[in-house]
Coordinates of C-alpha atoms in Angstrom, one line a residue:
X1 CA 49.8 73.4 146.5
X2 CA 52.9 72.6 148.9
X3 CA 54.4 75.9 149.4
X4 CA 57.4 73.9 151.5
X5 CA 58.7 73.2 147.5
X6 CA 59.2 76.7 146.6
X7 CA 60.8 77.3 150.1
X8 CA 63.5 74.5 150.4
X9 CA 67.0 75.4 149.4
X10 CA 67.1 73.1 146.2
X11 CA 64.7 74.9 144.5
X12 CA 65.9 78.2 145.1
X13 CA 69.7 77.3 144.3
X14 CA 67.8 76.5 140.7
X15 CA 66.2 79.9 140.7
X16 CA 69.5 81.4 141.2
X17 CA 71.8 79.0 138.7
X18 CA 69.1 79.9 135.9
X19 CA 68.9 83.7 136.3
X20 CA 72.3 83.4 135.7
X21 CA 72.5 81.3 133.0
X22 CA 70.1 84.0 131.8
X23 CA 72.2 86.9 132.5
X24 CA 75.7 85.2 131.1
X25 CA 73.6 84.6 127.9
X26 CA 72.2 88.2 127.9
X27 CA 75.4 89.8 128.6
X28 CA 77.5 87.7 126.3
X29 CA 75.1 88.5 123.2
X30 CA 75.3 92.0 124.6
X31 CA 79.1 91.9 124.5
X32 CA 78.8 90.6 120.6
X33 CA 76.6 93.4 119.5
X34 CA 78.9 95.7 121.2
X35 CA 81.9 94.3 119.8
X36 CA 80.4 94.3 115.7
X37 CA 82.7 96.5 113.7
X38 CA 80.6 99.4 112.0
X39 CA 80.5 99.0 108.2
X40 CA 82.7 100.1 105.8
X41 CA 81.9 102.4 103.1
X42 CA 82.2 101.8 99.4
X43 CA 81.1 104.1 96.2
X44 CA 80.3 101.1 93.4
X45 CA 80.2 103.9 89.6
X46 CA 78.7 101.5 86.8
X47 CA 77.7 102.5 83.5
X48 CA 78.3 103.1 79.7
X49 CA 79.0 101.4 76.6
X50 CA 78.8 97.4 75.9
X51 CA 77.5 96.0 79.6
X52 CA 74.2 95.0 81.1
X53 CA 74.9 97.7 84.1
X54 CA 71.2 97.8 84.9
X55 CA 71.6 94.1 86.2
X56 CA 75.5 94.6 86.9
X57 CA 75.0 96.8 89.2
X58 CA 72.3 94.9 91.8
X59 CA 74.2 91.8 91.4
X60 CA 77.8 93.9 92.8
X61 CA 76.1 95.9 95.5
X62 CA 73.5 92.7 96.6
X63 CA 76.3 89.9 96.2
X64 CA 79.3 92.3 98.3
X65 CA 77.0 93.4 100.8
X66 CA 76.0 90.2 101.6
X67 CA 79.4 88.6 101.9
X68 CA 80.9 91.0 103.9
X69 CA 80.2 93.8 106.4
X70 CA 80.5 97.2 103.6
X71 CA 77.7 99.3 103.0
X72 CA 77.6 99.8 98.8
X73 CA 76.1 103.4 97.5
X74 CA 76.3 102.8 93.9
X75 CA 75.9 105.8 91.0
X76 CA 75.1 104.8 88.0
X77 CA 73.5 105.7 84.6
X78 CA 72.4 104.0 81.5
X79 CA 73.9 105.6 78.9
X80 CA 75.3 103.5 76.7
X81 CA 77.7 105.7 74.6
X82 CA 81.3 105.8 75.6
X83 CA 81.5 108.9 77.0
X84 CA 79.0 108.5 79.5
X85 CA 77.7 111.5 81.4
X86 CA 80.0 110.5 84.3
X87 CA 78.7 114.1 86.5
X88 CA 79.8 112.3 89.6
X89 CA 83.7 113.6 88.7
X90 CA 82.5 117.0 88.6
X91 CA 83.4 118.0 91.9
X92 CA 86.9 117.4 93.9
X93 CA 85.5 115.8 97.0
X94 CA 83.6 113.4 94.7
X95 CA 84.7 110.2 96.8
X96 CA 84.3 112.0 100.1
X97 CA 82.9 109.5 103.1
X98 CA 84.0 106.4 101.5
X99 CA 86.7 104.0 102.1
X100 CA 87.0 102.7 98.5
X101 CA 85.8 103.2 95.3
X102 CA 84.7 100.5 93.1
X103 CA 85.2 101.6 89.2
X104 CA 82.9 99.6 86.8
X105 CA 82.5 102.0 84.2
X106 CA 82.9 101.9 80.7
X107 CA 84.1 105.5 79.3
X108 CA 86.6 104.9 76.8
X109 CA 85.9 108.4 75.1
X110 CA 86.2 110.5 78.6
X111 CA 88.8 112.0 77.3
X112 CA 88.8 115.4 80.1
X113 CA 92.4 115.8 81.7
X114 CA 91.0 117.2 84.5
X115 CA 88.3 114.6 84.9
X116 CA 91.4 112.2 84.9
X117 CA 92.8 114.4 87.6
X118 CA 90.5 114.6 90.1
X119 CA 90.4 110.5 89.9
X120 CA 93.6 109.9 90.2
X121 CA 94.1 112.7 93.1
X122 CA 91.3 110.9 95.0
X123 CA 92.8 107.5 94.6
X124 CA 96.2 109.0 96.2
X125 CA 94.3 108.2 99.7
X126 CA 91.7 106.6 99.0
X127 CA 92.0 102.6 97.6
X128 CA 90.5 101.4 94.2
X129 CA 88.5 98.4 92.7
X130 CA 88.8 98.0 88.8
X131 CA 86.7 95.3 87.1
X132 CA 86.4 95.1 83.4
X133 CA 85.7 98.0 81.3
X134 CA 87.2 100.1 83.7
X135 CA 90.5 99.3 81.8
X136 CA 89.5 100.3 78.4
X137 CA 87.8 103.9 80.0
X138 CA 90.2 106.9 80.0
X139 CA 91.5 106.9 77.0
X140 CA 92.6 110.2 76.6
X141 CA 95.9 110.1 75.1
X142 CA 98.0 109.7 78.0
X143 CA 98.8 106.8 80.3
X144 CA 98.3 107.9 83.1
X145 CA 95.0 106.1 84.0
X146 CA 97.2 103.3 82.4
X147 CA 99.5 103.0 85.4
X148 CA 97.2 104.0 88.0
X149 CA 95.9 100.7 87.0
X150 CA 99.6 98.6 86.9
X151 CA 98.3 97.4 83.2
X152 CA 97.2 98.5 80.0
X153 CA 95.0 96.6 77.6
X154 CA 94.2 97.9 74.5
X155 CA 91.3 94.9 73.0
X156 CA 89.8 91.5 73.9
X157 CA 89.3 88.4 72.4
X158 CA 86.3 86.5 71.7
X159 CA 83.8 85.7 73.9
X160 CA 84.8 81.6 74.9
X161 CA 85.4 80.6 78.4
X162 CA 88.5 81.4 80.4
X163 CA 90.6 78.7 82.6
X164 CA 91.5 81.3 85.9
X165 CA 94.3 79.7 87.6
X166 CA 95.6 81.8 90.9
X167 CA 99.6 81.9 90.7
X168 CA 100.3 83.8 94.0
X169 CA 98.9 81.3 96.2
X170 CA 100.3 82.8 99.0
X171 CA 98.9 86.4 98.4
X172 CA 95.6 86.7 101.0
X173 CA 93.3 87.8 98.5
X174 CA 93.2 84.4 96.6
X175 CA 95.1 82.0 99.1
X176 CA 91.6 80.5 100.2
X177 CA 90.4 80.4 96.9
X178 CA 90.1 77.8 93.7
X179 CA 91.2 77.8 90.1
X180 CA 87.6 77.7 88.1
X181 CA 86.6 78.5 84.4
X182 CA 84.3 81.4 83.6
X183 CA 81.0 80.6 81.0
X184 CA 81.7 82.9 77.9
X185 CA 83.9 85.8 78.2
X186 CA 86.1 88.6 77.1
X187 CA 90.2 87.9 77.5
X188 CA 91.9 91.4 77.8
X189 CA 95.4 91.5 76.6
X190 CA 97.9 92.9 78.3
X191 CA 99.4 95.7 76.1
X192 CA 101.6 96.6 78.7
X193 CA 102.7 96.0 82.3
X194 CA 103.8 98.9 84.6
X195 CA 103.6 98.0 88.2
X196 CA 100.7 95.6 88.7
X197 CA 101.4 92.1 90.8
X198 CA 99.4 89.1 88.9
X199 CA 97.3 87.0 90.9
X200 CA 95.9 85.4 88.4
X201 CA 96.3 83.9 84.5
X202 CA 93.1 83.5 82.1
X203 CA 93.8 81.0 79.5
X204 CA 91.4 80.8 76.4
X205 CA 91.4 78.9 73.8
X206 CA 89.8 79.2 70.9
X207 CA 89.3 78.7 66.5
X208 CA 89.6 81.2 64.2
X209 CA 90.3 80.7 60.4
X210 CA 89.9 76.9 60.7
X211 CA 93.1 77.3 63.1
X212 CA 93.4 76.5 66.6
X213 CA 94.3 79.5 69.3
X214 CA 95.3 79.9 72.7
X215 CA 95.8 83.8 74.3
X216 CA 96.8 84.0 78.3
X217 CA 96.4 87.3 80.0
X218 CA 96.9 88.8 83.5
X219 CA 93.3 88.9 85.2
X220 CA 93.1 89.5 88.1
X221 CA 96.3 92.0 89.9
X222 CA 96.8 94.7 92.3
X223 CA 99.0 97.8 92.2
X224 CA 100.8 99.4 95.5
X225 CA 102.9 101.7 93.3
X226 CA 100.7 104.3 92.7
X227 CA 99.1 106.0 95.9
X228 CA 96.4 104.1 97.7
X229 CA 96.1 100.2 97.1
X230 CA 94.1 98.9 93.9
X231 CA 92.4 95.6 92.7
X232 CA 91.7 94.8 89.0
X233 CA 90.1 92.3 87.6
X234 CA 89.8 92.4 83.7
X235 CA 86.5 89.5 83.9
X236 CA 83.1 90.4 84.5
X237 CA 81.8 91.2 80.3
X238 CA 78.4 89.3 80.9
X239 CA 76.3 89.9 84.0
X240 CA 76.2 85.7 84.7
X241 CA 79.8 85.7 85.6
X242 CA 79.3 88.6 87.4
X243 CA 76.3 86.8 89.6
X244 CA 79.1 83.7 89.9
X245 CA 80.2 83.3 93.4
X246 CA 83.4 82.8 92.4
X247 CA 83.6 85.7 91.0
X248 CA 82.0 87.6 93.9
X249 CA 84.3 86.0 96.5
X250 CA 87.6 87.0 94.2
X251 CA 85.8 90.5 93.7
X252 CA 85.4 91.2 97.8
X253 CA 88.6 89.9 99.4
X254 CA 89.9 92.4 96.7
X255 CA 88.1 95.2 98.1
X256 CA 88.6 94.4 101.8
X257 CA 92.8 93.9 101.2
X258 CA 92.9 97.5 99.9
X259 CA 91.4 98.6 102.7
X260 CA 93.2 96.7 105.2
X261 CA 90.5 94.6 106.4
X262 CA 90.5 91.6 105.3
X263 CA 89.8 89.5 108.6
X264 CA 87.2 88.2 110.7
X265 CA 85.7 91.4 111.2
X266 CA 84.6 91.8 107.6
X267 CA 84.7 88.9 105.8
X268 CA 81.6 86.6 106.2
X269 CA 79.5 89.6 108.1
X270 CA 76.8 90.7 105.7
X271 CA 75.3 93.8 105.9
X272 CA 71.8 94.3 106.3
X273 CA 71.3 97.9 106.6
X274 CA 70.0 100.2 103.5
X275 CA 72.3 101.8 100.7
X276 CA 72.1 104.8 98.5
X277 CA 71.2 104.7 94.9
X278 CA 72.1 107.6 92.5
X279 CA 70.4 107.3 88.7
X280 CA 71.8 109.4 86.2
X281 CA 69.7 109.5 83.1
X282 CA 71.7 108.6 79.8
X283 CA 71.9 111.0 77.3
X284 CA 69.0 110.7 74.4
X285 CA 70.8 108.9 71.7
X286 CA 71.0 111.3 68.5
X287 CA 68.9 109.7 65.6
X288 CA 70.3 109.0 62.4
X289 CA 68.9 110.3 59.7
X290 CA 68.3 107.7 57.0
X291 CA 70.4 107.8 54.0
X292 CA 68.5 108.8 50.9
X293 CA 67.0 105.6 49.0
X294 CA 68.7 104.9 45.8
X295 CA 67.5 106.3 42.3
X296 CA 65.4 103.8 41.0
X297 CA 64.6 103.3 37.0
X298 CA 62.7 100.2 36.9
X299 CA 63.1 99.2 33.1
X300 CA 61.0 96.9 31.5
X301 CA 60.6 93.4 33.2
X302 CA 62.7 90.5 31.9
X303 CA 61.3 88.0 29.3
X304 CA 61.3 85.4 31.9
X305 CA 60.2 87.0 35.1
X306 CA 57.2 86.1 37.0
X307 CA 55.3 89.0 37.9
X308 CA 53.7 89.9 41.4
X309 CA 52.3 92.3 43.2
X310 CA 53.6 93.4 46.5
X311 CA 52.7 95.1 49.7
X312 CA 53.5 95.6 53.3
X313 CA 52.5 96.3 56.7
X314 CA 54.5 99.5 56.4
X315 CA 56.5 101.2 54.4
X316 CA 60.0 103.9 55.0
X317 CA 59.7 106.9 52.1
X318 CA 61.4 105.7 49.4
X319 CA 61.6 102.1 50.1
X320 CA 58.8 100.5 48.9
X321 CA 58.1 96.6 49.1
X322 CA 58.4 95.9 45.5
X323 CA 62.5 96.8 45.4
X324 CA 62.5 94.0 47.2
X325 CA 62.2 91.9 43.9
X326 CA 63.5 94.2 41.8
X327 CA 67.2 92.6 41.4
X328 CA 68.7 95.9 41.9
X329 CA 71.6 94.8 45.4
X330 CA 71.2 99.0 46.4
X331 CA 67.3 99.0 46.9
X332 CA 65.3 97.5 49.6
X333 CA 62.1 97.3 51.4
X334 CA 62.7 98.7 55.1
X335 CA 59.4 99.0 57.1
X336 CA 58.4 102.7 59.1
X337 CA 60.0 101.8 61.9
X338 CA 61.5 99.2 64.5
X339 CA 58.1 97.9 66.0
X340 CA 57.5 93.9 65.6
X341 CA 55.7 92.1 64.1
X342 CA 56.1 93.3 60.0
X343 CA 55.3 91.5 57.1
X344 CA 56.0 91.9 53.2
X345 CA 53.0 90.0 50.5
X346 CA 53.0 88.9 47.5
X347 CA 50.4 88.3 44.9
X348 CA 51.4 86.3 41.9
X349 CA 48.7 86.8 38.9
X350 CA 47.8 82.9 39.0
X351 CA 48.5 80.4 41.5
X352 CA 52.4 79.1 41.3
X353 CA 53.7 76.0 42.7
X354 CA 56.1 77.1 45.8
X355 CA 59.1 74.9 47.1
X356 CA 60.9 77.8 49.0
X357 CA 62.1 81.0 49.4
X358 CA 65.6 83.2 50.4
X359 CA 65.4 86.1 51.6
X360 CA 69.0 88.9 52.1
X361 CA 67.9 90.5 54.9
X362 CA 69.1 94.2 55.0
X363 CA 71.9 93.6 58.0
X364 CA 74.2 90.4 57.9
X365 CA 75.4 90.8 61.6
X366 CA 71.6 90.3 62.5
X367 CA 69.1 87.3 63.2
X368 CA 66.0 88.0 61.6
X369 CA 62.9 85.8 63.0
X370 CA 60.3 85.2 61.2
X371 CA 57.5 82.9 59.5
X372 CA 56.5 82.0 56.1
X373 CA 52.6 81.4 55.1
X374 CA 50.7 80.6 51.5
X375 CA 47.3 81.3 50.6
X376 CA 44.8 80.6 47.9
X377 CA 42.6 83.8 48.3
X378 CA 44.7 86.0 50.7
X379 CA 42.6 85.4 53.3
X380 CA 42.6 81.5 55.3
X381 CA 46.5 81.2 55.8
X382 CA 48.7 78.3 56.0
X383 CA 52.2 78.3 57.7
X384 CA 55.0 76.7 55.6
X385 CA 57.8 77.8 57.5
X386 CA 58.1 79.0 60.8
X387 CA 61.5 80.6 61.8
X388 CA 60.6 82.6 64.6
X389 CA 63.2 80.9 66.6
X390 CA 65.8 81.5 64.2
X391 CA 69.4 82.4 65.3
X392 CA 71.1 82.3 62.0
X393 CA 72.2 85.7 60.8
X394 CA 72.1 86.9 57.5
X395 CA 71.1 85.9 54.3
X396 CA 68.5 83.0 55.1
X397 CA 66.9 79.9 52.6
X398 CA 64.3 77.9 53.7
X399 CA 62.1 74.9 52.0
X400 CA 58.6 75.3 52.9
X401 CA 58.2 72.0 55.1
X402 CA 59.2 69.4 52.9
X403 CA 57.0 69.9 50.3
X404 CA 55.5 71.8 47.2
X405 CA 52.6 74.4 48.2
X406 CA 50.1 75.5 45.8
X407 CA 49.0 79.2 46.1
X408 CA 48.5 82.6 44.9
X409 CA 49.4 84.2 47.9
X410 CA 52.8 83.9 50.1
X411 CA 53.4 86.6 53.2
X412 CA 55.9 86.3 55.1
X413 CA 55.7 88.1 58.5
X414 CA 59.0 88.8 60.6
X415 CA 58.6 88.4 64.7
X416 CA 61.4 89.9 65.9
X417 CA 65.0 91.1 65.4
X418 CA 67.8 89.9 67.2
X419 CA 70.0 92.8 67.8
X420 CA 67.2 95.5 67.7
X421 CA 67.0 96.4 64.1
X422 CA 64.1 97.5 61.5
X423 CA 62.7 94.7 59.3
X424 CA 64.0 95.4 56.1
X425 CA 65.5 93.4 52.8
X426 CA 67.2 93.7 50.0
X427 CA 66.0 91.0 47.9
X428 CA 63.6 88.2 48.6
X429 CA 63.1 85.5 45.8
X430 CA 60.2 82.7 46.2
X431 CA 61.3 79.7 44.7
X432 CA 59.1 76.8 42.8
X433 CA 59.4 75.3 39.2
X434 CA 57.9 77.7 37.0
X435 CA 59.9 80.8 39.1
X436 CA 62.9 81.8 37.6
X437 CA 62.8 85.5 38.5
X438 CA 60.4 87.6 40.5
X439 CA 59.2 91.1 39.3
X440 CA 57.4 93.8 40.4
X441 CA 53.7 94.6 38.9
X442 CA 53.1 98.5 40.1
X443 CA 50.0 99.3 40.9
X444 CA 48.8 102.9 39.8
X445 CA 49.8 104.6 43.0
X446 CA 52.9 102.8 43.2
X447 CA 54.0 103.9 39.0
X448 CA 53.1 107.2 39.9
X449 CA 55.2 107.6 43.4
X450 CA 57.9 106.3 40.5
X451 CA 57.6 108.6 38.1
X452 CA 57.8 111.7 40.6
X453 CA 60.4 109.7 42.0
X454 CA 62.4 109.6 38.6
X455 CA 61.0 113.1 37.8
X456 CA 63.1 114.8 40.6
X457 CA 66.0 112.5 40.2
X458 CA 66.6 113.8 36.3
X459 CA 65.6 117.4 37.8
X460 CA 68.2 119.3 37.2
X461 CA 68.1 121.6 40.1
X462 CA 68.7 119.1 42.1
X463 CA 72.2 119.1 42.0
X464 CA 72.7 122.9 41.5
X465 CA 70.6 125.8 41.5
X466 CA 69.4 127.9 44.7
X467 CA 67.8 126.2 47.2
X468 CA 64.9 128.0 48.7
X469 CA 65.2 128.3 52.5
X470 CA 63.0 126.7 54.9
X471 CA 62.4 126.9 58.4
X472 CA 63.7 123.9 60.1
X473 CA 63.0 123.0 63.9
X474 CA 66.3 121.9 65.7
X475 CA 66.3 119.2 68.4
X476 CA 67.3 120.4 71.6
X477 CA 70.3 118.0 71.0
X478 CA 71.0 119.6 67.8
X479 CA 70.9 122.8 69.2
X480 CA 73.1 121.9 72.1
X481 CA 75.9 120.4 69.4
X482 CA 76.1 124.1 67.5
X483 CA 76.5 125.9 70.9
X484 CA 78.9 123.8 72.4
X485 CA 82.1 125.6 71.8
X486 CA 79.9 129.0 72.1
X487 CA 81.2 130.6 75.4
X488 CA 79.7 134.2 76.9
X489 CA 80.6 136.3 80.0
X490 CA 78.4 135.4 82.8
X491 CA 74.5 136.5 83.0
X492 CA 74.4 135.7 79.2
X493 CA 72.3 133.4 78.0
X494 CA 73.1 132.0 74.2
X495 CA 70.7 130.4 71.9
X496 CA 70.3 129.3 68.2
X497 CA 69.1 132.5 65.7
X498 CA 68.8 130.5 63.0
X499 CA 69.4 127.4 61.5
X500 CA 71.2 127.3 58.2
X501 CA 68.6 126.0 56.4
X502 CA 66.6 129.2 56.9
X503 CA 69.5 131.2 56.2
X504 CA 70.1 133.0 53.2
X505 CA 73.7 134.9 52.4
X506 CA 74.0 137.5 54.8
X507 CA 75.2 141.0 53.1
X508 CA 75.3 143.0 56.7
X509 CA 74.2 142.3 59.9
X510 CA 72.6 145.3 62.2
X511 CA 71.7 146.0 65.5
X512 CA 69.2 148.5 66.9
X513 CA 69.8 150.2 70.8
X514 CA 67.0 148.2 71.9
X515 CA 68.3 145.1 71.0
X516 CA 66.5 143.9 67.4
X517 CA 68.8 142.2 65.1
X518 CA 68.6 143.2 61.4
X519 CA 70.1 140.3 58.8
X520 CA 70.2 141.4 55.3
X521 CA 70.4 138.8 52.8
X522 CA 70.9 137.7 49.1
X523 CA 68.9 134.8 48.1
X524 CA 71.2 133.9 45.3
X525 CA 74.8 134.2 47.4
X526 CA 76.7 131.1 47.5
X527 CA 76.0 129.6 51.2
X528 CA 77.4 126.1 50.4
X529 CA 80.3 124.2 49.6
X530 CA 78.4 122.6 46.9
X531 CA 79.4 123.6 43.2
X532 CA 76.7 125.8 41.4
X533 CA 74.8 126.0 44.8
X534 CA 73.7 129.3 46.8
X535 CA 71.1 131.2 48.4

């Protein structure tokens, strides 16, 4: 090895100008890191009636985050009522440690005044982001949420695509930005204008009545009137314009303009670090009680009809599968409940010639998907329709594949309902040549659920008379909706007694010293509002 190499003067003026090409580079990526402004903080609150906020939310706090340098904490829940349990507004300080609030609720029946105060307080300092729903939430009889905004909207249109086109071109927020039209989506109206600035017009266009429409809206403003700055945007209904980067862009430059930061230091720097997530668990939806089924007095079958037995994969009290051939438009089949699949069978006493069937389903505003199958000896099975991919809602009709079937046995099995409904219909006839009217043929069990059926409808107690109590176990939802306007001093707890049902009329209520609670009652006193009813 020559050693004189590593010891002549070129070589080490090379060590030297590499070391500090080394060093610059170093220090200059130094200098960057140094120089990175620290994130801003924003408070994204999603949730409520009418939205997908479980895949609205990721795609706001994933799509801002990664356009600009703002750390998103998002609260949300997934109640779906419209008075969501918004706890978040429970305290003054709610917003504390953030630099903007992002309001994508949907709380149209928060109707607290003080609630509304301790938003609007906040927003006083601290600068707001308003995207869709937020403008229908907060309706609580005054405007003030209203003008806080700069714009009140009081419905939409339907969902059709919207032409944006940015009129203040000059304004920063959309001065880099394009005109673009949205997929399907809701147009606010503007009810009102108070102090908001338009940025934007939506244009939609749309038939209705066999007549052409057009509406145009504000959507997209911002308000310096009223405290801190504020965005709105009224678009955003369906989570794939809220994914549109369009729509993200628009959404951010919003957000960084109320904060006075929209510039190099923000815009384009994603941030990579980790957010908070707060899940609020929606209140359990109350169940409906089913309304009572209809009377039901067969009568003797019509000269004509064809007969058939009928029965089902399951069966709701009081709606059996033969009222769904029993021409009567205020009976029906409904199944036990809303799991899928469900099917209805019929049994005709001797093979029939089939050419189609229609079927009312038991909600209009519903796609009901299903299939359609004969058989000669209720066993092999043929299909002769298969709408399982069916978006028609309503009433449906259906020729079984082009052609006349042969068979004793039709079934006719539903896969699904589009909206989230039970399977359930009013009337389904079977159509062929020899068909003119379909009629139920009751088994014995199914006569004699009629008769006690009929028994207790003619009893005449039924409509007046004492009615025994019962005990009845609330729901702790039920129990929660009597005590609600129930207040006690502090260090008392309240609770339900007694429901009504096990109530009888009270003649005097007594207390002992050691706290035992004596109710005297006449079982014959009129508790009700009903005439000739008591306990």
């Amino acid at each position: 090895m020559n050693l004189n190499l590593f010891l002549s003067p070129k070589f080490r003026l090379l060590i030297l100008c590499l070391a500090a090409t080394i060093g610059s580079a170093v220090l200059i990526n130094g200098q960057q890191k140094a120089q990175q402004k620290p994130p801003l903080k924003a408070l994204l609150i999603a949730g409520g009636c009418c939205h997908d906020y479980t895949g609205q939310h990721k795609a706001l706090f994933k799509g801002i985050q990664a356009r600009a340098n703002v750390q998103v904490d998002v609260w949300w829940t997934d109640d779906k009522s419209v008075n969501p349990p918004l706890t978040i507004f429970e305290k003054d300080d709610w917003a504390e440690g953030y630099d903007v609030v992002i309001h994508d609720e949907c709380a149209a029946g928060e109707k607290n005044l003080e609630v509304m105060k301790r938003i609007l307080d906040v927003h006083k300092t601290v600068p707001a982001v308003h995207l869709h729903c937020a403008m229908h939430s907060f309706r609580n009889g005054t405007d003030q949420w209203f003008k806080h905004l700069g714009l009140q909207s009081t419905r939409h249109g339907p969902q059709e695509p919207i032409e944006v086109k940015y009129v203040d071109k000059k304004h920063p927020i959309v001065e880099p930005l394009e005109d673009w039209t949205t997929g399907k989506e809701e147009l606010y109206n503007n009810a009102q204008v108070f102090d908001a600035h338009p940025l934007a017009m939506g244009t939609q266009k749309y038939s209705r009545n066999g007549e052409e429409k057009t509406d145009v809206a504000v959507v997209a403003w911002v308000n310096e009137k009223q405290g801190a700055r504020s965005f709105s945007t009224s678009l955003g209904h369906n989570t794939f314009t809220v994914e549109d980067e369009r729509y993200l862009d628009l959404v951010v430059r919003g957000m960084l303009w109320t904060m006075d930061k929209l510039n190099d230091d923000y815009v384009g720097v994603a941030y990579e670090g980790e957010n908070e997530i707060t899940f609020v668990k929606g209140k359990p939806k109350p169940q409906k009680k089913p309304a009572p089924a209809a009377a039901v007095n067969l009568g003797k079958a019509p000269k004509d009809a064809t007969l058939v037995s009928v029965t089902a994969s399951s069966v709701q009290g009081g709606r059996d599968p033969w009222m769904a051939v029993d021409g009567r438009q205020d009976t029906r089949w409904c199944a036990s409940g809303g799991s899928k699949p469900q099917w209805i069978q019929f049994e005709f006493e001797m093979p029939q010639m089939l050419t189609g069937a229609s079927i009312k389903w038991e909600r209009e505003g519903d796609a009901y998907q299903y299939k359609i199958e004969t058989s000669a000896d209720g066993k092999s099975w043929a299909v002769v329709a298969d709408e399982t991919g069916n978006e028609k809602k309503g009433e449906t009709g259906i020729a079984f594949a082009g052609k006349a079937e042969v068979a004793r046995f039709v079934k006719i099995t539903t896969t699904n309902v589009v909206g989230g409904g039970w399977v359930s219909a009013w009337e389904i006839q079977l159509k062929g040549p020899e068909i003119k009217k379909l009629w139920p043929k009751l088994d014995e069990k199914q006569a004699a659920a009629l008769k006690k059926e009929a028994e207790k409808a003619n009893d005449p107690l039924a409509k007046e008379g004492n009615i025994p109590p019962k005990i009845v176990k609330l729901t702790p939802e039920e129990e929660a909706e009597i005590l609600k306007d129930v207040k006690v001093p502090e260090g008392f707890d309240v609770s339900v007694f007694s429901s009504w049902q096990a109530a009888n009329y009270p003649v005097y209520v007594a207390a002992a010293p050691n706290g035992d609670l004596y109710v005297s009652s006449d079982g014959n006193g009129s508790l009700g509002r009903e005439p000739h009813r008591g306990r």
